[in-house]
Structures are given as structure tokens and as C-alpha cells.
């Protein structure tokens, strides 16, 4: 059986994104309510980073490990204890992030959920459709980045 690459959304606030970057951006963490999501991630999958409120995609990374639990804080108020090791592929600064509004009409999940798309990034336990993951990463790759 061939293991297909999956694309996982990870929503951040501006504060958690800054904390993640300052901590070295080598481990992505999820809260207890996202435990089933992170336990489903496999090495070779991709995580797509989304900044809430800003409604922008900030970059993506490749998953390099299975899920592990670690409650050692990486930054202030870090409650994201279910973690995977990652390799950051592309990281955009605030001025170069990809606007969700610029590409939303090309994404399957937006066509299905419309203005309720935030559920996909904040609460949905599953991964993105492959075509949506590829489309978002393609736009991130076109942007000028800090890494990649």
C-alpha cells in the first residue's frame, strides 16, 4: 500500500506564530483537542501554516516524525503539547504572506463551506484535499520567503 502525502492545516495567532518562529520552528505543537489530528500525521506529510485574523498563509513544513507528547514550553503560554518534528520548507514574513482572499475561490473547501472556512483551519480534525494543499503550497512557493 502506497502512503499518500497529506496536507494538514495549522492555525496560529500572530503571537503563537511569533513564538513558534522564535523557538526555532523545528517542532509544531497542537492542543489536546487536536490530538487526533497530530496522531494521524506521518513523516512526509505537509503542514500549511495559516494566520488567523490576518487570513493569510505564512508558509509550510514537512513532517519529520510521528506524534509525541512534550509539555516543556517552547514559548510563553505554550499549551501545544502534542507535537511533531518538522522541516520548514518555506516561511514568509508578514509582508509576503499569501492572502486567503486572493485564492479562496480556487479552493474546494471554500466552495463547500464558504464563509465557514475557518472551521477547516481551527476545528476540523482532518487534512485538506490534496488539490487544495497543492494549490496553497504553489502560491506560497511563488512568494518571496525567509526560508525556501
XYZ file of N, CA and C in Angstrom:
444
model
N 0.837 -1.179 0.000
C 0.000 0.000 0.000
C 0.890 1.252 0.000
N 0.608 2.179 -0.899
C 1.373 3.411 -1.016
C 0.818 4.440 -0.040
N 1.709 5.037 0.743
C 1.302 6.066 1.690
C 1.240 7.402 0.950
N 0.047 7.969 0.819
C -0.121 9.237 0.117
C 0.230 10.399 1.038
N 0.844 11.401 0.466
C 1.157 12.622 1.204
C -0.151 13.336 1.519
N -0.246 13.824 2.748
C -1.429 14.585 3.157
C -1.003 15.994 3.555
N -1.961 16.893 3.502
C -1.728 18.306 3.779
C -2.603 18.697 4.967
N -1.939 19.179 6.026
C -2.621 19.473 7.284
C -2.608 20.969 7.565
N -3.750 21.557 7.881
C -3.768 22.970 8.267
C -3.317 23.143 9.715
N -2.643 24.226 9.979
C -2.278 24.586 11.344
C -2.496 26.084 11.514
N -3.487 26.430 12.320
C -3.833 27.838 12.531
C -3.031 28.414 13.690
N -2.565 29.625 13.509
C -1.820 30.356 14.529
C -2.406 31.746 14.686
N -2.272 32.289 15.866
C -2.474 33.721 16.047
C -1.137 34.373 15.726
N -1.120 35.674 15.628
C 0.160 36.361 15.395
C 1.129 36.039 16.533
N 0.628 36.020 17.779
C 1.501 35.738 18.937
C 2.063 34.319 18.912
N 1.209 33.321 18.621
C 1.739 31.948 18.615
C 2.685 31.736 17.436
N 2.438 32.399 16.319
C 3.345 32.297 15.167
C 4.715 32.878 15.530
N 4.722 34.037 16.159
C 5.991 34.654 16.578
C 6.716 33.760 17.573
N 5.994 33.182 18.529
C 6.602 32.273 19.496
C 7.164 31.038 18.823
N 6.430 30.483 17.882
C 6.876 29.320 17.113
C 8.179 29.631 16.380
N 8.229 30.771 15.703
C 9.448 31.141 14.963
C 10.625 31.374 15.910
N 10.389 32.066 17.031
C 11.463 32.326 17.994
C 11.989 31.045 18.632
N 11.126 30.025 18.720
C 11.559 28.760 19.318
C 12.386 27.916 18.350
N 12.537 28.367 17.116
C 13.358 27.662 16.149
C 12.595 26.999 15.018
N 11.282 26.935 15.102
C 10.428 26.394 14.031
C 10.847 24.995 13.583
N 11.214 24.158 14.547
C 11.589 22.774 14.222
C 10.607 21.756 14.775
N 9.673 22.238 15.606
C 8.650 21.383 16.197
C 7.326 22.145 16.153
N 6.293 21.508 15.586
C 4.961 22.117 15.584
C 4.126 21.429 16.654
N 3.392 22.225 17.420
C 2.595 21.683 18.501
C 1.113 21.950 18.310
N 0.322 21.067 18.906
C -1.127 21.171 18.833
C -1.703 20.993 20.228
N -2.848 21.588 20.462
C -3.517 21.464 21.758
C -4.169 20.092 21.891
N -4.590 19.789 23.101
C -5.191 18.487 23.410
C -6.390 18.179 22.498
N -7.188 19.195 22.175
C -8.360 18.943 21.334
C -8.003 18.629 19.882
N -6.731 18.813 19.507
C -6.267 18.464 18.158
C -5.429 17.178 18.167
N -5.450 16.476 19.286
C -4.630 15.275 19.445
C -4.857 14.270 18.312
N -6.104 14.041 17.938
C -6.368 13.062 16.872
C -5.767 13.515 15.543
N -5.725 14.828 15.315
C -5.118 15.354 14.080
C -3.628 15.036 14.053
N -2.937 15.384 15.110
C -1.483 15.212 15.116
C -1.100 13.728 15.147
N -1.905 12.892 15.768
C -1.613 11.455 15.784
C -1.760 10.823 14.394
N -2.502 11.481 13.514
C -2.677 10.976 12.149
C -1.578 11.431 11.198
N -0.791 12.404 11.610
C 0.284 12.909 10.755
C 1.402 11.884 10.643
N 1.976 11.813 9.449
C 3.060 10.875 9.179
C 4.238 11.622 8.561
N 5.454 11.119 8.760
C 6.599 11.725 8.077
C 6.341 11.778 6.564
N 6.662 12.926 5.984
C 6.430 13.144 4.559
C 5.182 13.968 4.280
N 4.255 14.053 5.248
C 3.092 14.923 5.107
C 3.549 16.379 5.206
N 2.665 17.302 4.843
C 2.966 18.724 4.932
C 1.992 19.419 5.874
N 2.511 20.390 6.602
C 1.694 21.272 7.425
C 1.696 22.641 6.758
N 0.502 23.193 6.560
C 0.356 24.530 5.975
C -0.052 25.470 7.097
N 0.745 26.508 7.302
C 0.529 27.449 8.400
C -0.371 28.599 7.957
N -1.384 28.842 8.765
C -2.383 29.874 8.484
C -2.453 30.814 9.684
N -2.436 32.113 9.421
C -2.510 33.108 10.488
C -3.951 33.631 10.557
N -4.613 33.298 11.667
C -5.997 33.740 11.888
C -6.038 35.260 11.971
N -7.180 35.819 11.847
C -7.433 37.258 11.857
C -6.817 37.891 10.609
N -5.522 37.631 10.380
C -4.845 38.163 9.192
C -5.396 37.520 7.912
N -5.902 36.273 8.054
C -6.391 35.489 6.918
C -5.314 35.321 5.843
N -4.145 34.843 6.309
C -3.017 34.673 5.391
C -2.296 33.359 5.650
N -1.734 32.814 4.590
C -0.890 31.633 4.692
C 0.549 32.096 4.885
N 1.209 31.540 5.893
C 2.536 32.016 6.295
C 3.675 31.108 5.867
N 3.362 29.916 5.396
C 4.413 29.003 4.986
C 3.972 27.560 5.115
N 4.933 26.665 4.908
C 4.640 25.246 5.074
C 5.894 24.490 5.453
N 5.674 23.311 6.016
C 6.774 22.480 6.501
C 6.470 21.015 6.214
N 7.515 20.219 6.179
C 7.368 18.771 6.024
C 7.426 18.129 7.399
N 6.516 17.204 7.659
C 6.501 16.450 8.909
C 7.641 15.444 8.875
N 8.424 15.396 9.959
C 9.599 14.516 10.027
C 9.508 13.443 11.109
N 8.430 13.422 11.880
C 8.297 12.422 12.943
C 6.821 12.131 13.175
N 6.571 11.088 13.923
C 5.230 10.841 14.403
C 4.949 11.725 15.602
N 3.751 11.618 16.130
C 3.318 12.413 17.272
C 4.071 12.023 18.538
N 4.400 13.024 19.329
C 4.940 12.784 20.662
C 4.396 13.853 21.601
N 4.375 13.529 22.888
C 3.874 14.457 23.903
C 5.063 15.081 24.613
N 5.015 16.411 24.762
C 6.057 17.119 25.484
C 5.433 18.393 26.046
N 5.450 18.525 27.371
C 4.843 19.716 27.962
C 5.866 20.785 28.329
N 7.110 20.611 27.887
C 8.118 21.651 28.094
C 7.768 22.842 27.200
N 7.604 24.035 27.789
C 7.212 25.194 26.978
C 8.304 25.601 25.993
N 7.879 25.902 24.780
C 8.793 26.431 23.758
C 8.754 27.941 23.740
N 7.646 28.499 24.203
C 7.469 29.947 24.302
C 6.409 30.208 25.359
N 6.246 31.468 25.737
C 5.323 31.824 26.811
C 3.904 31.333 26.508
N 3.256 30.780 27.510
C 1.891 30.268 27.419
C 1.743 29.183 26.351
N 2.766 28.375 26.161
C 2.723 27.272 25.201
C 1.903 26.128 25.802
N 0.713 25.899 25.256
C -0.132 24.796 25.699
C -0.293 23.761 24.586
N 0.655 23.753 23.654
C 0.591 22.884 22.489
C 1.552 21.711 22.697
N 1.065 20.719 23.440
C 1.925 19.636 23.928
C 1.985 18.419 23.015
N 1.066 18.291 22.066
C 1.093 17.170 21.120
C 1.836 17.658 19.891
N 3.003 17.066 19.648
C 3.941 17.666 18.717
C 4.457 16.696 17.666
N 4.942 17.293 16.578
C 5.685 16.564 15.549
C 6.914 17.394 15.198
N 7.997 16.703 14.889
C 9.182 17.396 14.377
C 8.913 17.751 12.920
N 9.421 18.920 12.521
C 9.191 19.391 11.153
C 10.477 19.933 10.539
N 10.456 20.027 9.224
C 11.480 20.746 8.465
C 10.750 21.870 7.740
N 11.055 23.111 8.106
C 10.413 24.254 7.464
C 10.891 24.326 6.019
N 9.959 24.337 5.092
C 10.291 24.416 3.668
C 10.247 25.862 3.194
N 9.180 26.568 3.546
C 9.047 27.963 3.139
C 8.362 28.733 4.254
N 8.958 29.838 4.633
C 8.439 30.690 5.690
C 8.396 32.117 5.161
N 7.238 32.733 5.224
C 7.068 34.077 4.690
C 6.988 35.100 5.811
N 7.550 36.287 5.567
C 7.375 37.323 6.570
C 6.015 37.984 6.339
N 5.615 38.823 7.252
C 4.267 39.386 7.248
C 3.909 40.086 5.942
N 4.848 40.747 5.312
C 4.545 41.486 4.088
C 4.410 40.583 2.870
N 4.906 39.360 2.947
C 4.877 38.452 1.799
C 3.893 37.298 1.937
N 3.164 37.231 3.052
C 2.221 36.127 3.247
C 1.140 36.138 2.166
N 0.627 34.955 1.874
C -0.377 34.781 0.819
C -1.765 35.009 1.404
N -2.482 35.946 0.833
C -3.830 36.272 1.296
C -4.806 35.159 0.925
N -5.546 34.691 1.919
C -6.581 33.698 1.668
C -7.591 34.227 0.660
N -7.969 35.489 0.792
C -8.989 36.075 -0.094
C -8.566 36.056 -1.558
N -7.254 36.110 -1.827
C -6.773 36.106 -3.207
C -6.949 34.757 -3.902
N -7.000 33.675 -3.130
C -7.085 32.345 -3.762
C -8.305 31.533 -3.335
N -9.138 32.063 -2.465
C -10.222 31.272 -1.869
C -11.164 30.662 -2.894
N -11.447 31.352 -3.983
C -12.399 30.827 -4.960
C -11.837 29.656 -5.765
N -10.552 29.406 -5.642
C -9.921 28.278 -6.323
C -9.811 27.046 -5.431
N -10.245 27.155 -4.184
C -10.088 26.068 -3.216
C -11.404 25.317 -3.002
N -11.318 23.998 -3.057
C -12.506 23.149 -2.888
C -13.201 23.385 -1.559
N -12.408 23.495 -0.470
C -13.050 23.634 0.829
C -13.811 24.947 0.950
N -13.358 25.984 0.267
C -14.095 27.243 0.306
C -15.397 27.112 -0.479
N -15.336 26.421 -1.597
C -16.545 26.213 -2.395
C -17.576 25.397 -1.618
N -17.116 24.468 -0.771
C -18.023 23.639 0.029
C -18.544 24.380 1.255
N -17.671 25.149 1.923
C -18.003 25.733 3.224
C -18.202 27.242 3.209
N -17.804 27.918 2.141
C -17.970 29.364 2.042
C -17.353 30.094 3.218
N -18.119 30.998 3.797
C -17.566 31.832 4.860
C -17.258 31.054 6.130
N -17.664 29.800 6.212
C -17.360 28.980 7.384
C -16.021 28.253 7.219
N -15.184 28.699 6.294
C -13.913 28.029 6.022
C -13.011 27.966 7.252
N -13.185 28.876 8.197
C -12.344 28.878 9.393
C -12.417 27.571 10.159
N -13.511 26.859 10.024
C -13.663 25.556 10.670
C -12.577 24.606 10.174
N -12.233 24.697 8.927
C -11.210 23.825 8.348
C -9.883 24.015 9.081
N -9.534 25.243 9.381
C -8.241 25.521 9.985
C -8.238 25.436 11.502
N -9.357 25.688 12.134
C -9.379 25.742 13.591
C -9.947 24.505 14.277
N -10.945 23.863 13.686
C -11.609 22.791 14.407
C -11.613 21.452 13.695
N -11.546 21.442 12.392
C -11.650 20.184 11.658
C -10.491 19.263 12.021
N -10.782 18.014 12.382
C -9.689 17.114 12.754
C -8.938 16.527 11.570
N -9.429 16.706 10.369
C -8.819 16.057 9.212
C -7.868 16.929 8.427
N -7.430 16.377 7.330
C -6.484 17.052 6.460
C -7.228 17.728 5.302
N -6.510 18.559 4.569
C -7.060 19.248 3.406
C -7.130 18.295 2.216
N -8.022 18.583 1.265
C -7.997 17.864 -0.006
C -6.616 18.049 -0.617
N -6.130 17.015 -1.278
C -4.804 17.086 -1.897
C -4.706 18.267 -2.857
N -5.735 18.478 -3.676
C -5.676 19.572 -4.651
C -5.590 20.937 -3.955
N -6.273 21.099 -2.824
C -6.191 22.356 -2.078
C -4.802 22.534 -1.475
N -4.253 21.463 -0.902
C -2.911 21.547 -0.340
C -1.883 21.935 -1.381
N -1.961 21.306 -2.532
C -1.019 21.609 -3.627
C -1.194 23.047 -4.097
N -2.432 23.490 -4.214
C -2.707 24.860 -4.681
C -2.160 25.906 -3.701
N -2.391 25.707 -2.420
C -1.899 26.658 -1.417
C -0.372 26.686 -1.412
N 0.242 25.518 -1.427
C 1.713 25.460 -1.436
C 2.281 26.124 -2.691
N 1.618 25.943 -3.817
C 2.070 26.590 -5.054
C 2.102 28.110 -4.896
N 1.071 28.678 -4.278
C 1.033 30.125 -4.052
C 2.104 30.564 -3.053
N 2.308 29.770 -2.017
C 3.357 30.095 -1.041
C 4.722 30.064 -1.716
N 4.941 29.075 -2.582
C 6.228 28.962 -3.282
C 6.505 30.168 -4.188
N 5.467 30.780 -4.718
C 5.634 31.953 -5.591
C 6.046 33.197 -4.824
N 5.728 33.235 -3.533
C 6.011 34.418 -2.709
C 7.484 34.440 -2.300
N 7.974 35.633 -2.076
C 9.333 35.793 -1.572
C 9.343 35.294 -0.130
N 10.300 34.470 0.223
C 10.277 33.892 1.565
C 11.545 34.077 2.346
N 11.429 33.907 3.660
C 12.577 33.955 4.541
C 13.401 32.671 4.407
N 12.687 31.561 4.241
C 13.310 30.254 4.045
C 12.699 29.685 2.785
N 13.510 29.146 1.912
C 12.987 28.477 0.711
C 12.906 29.359 -0.488
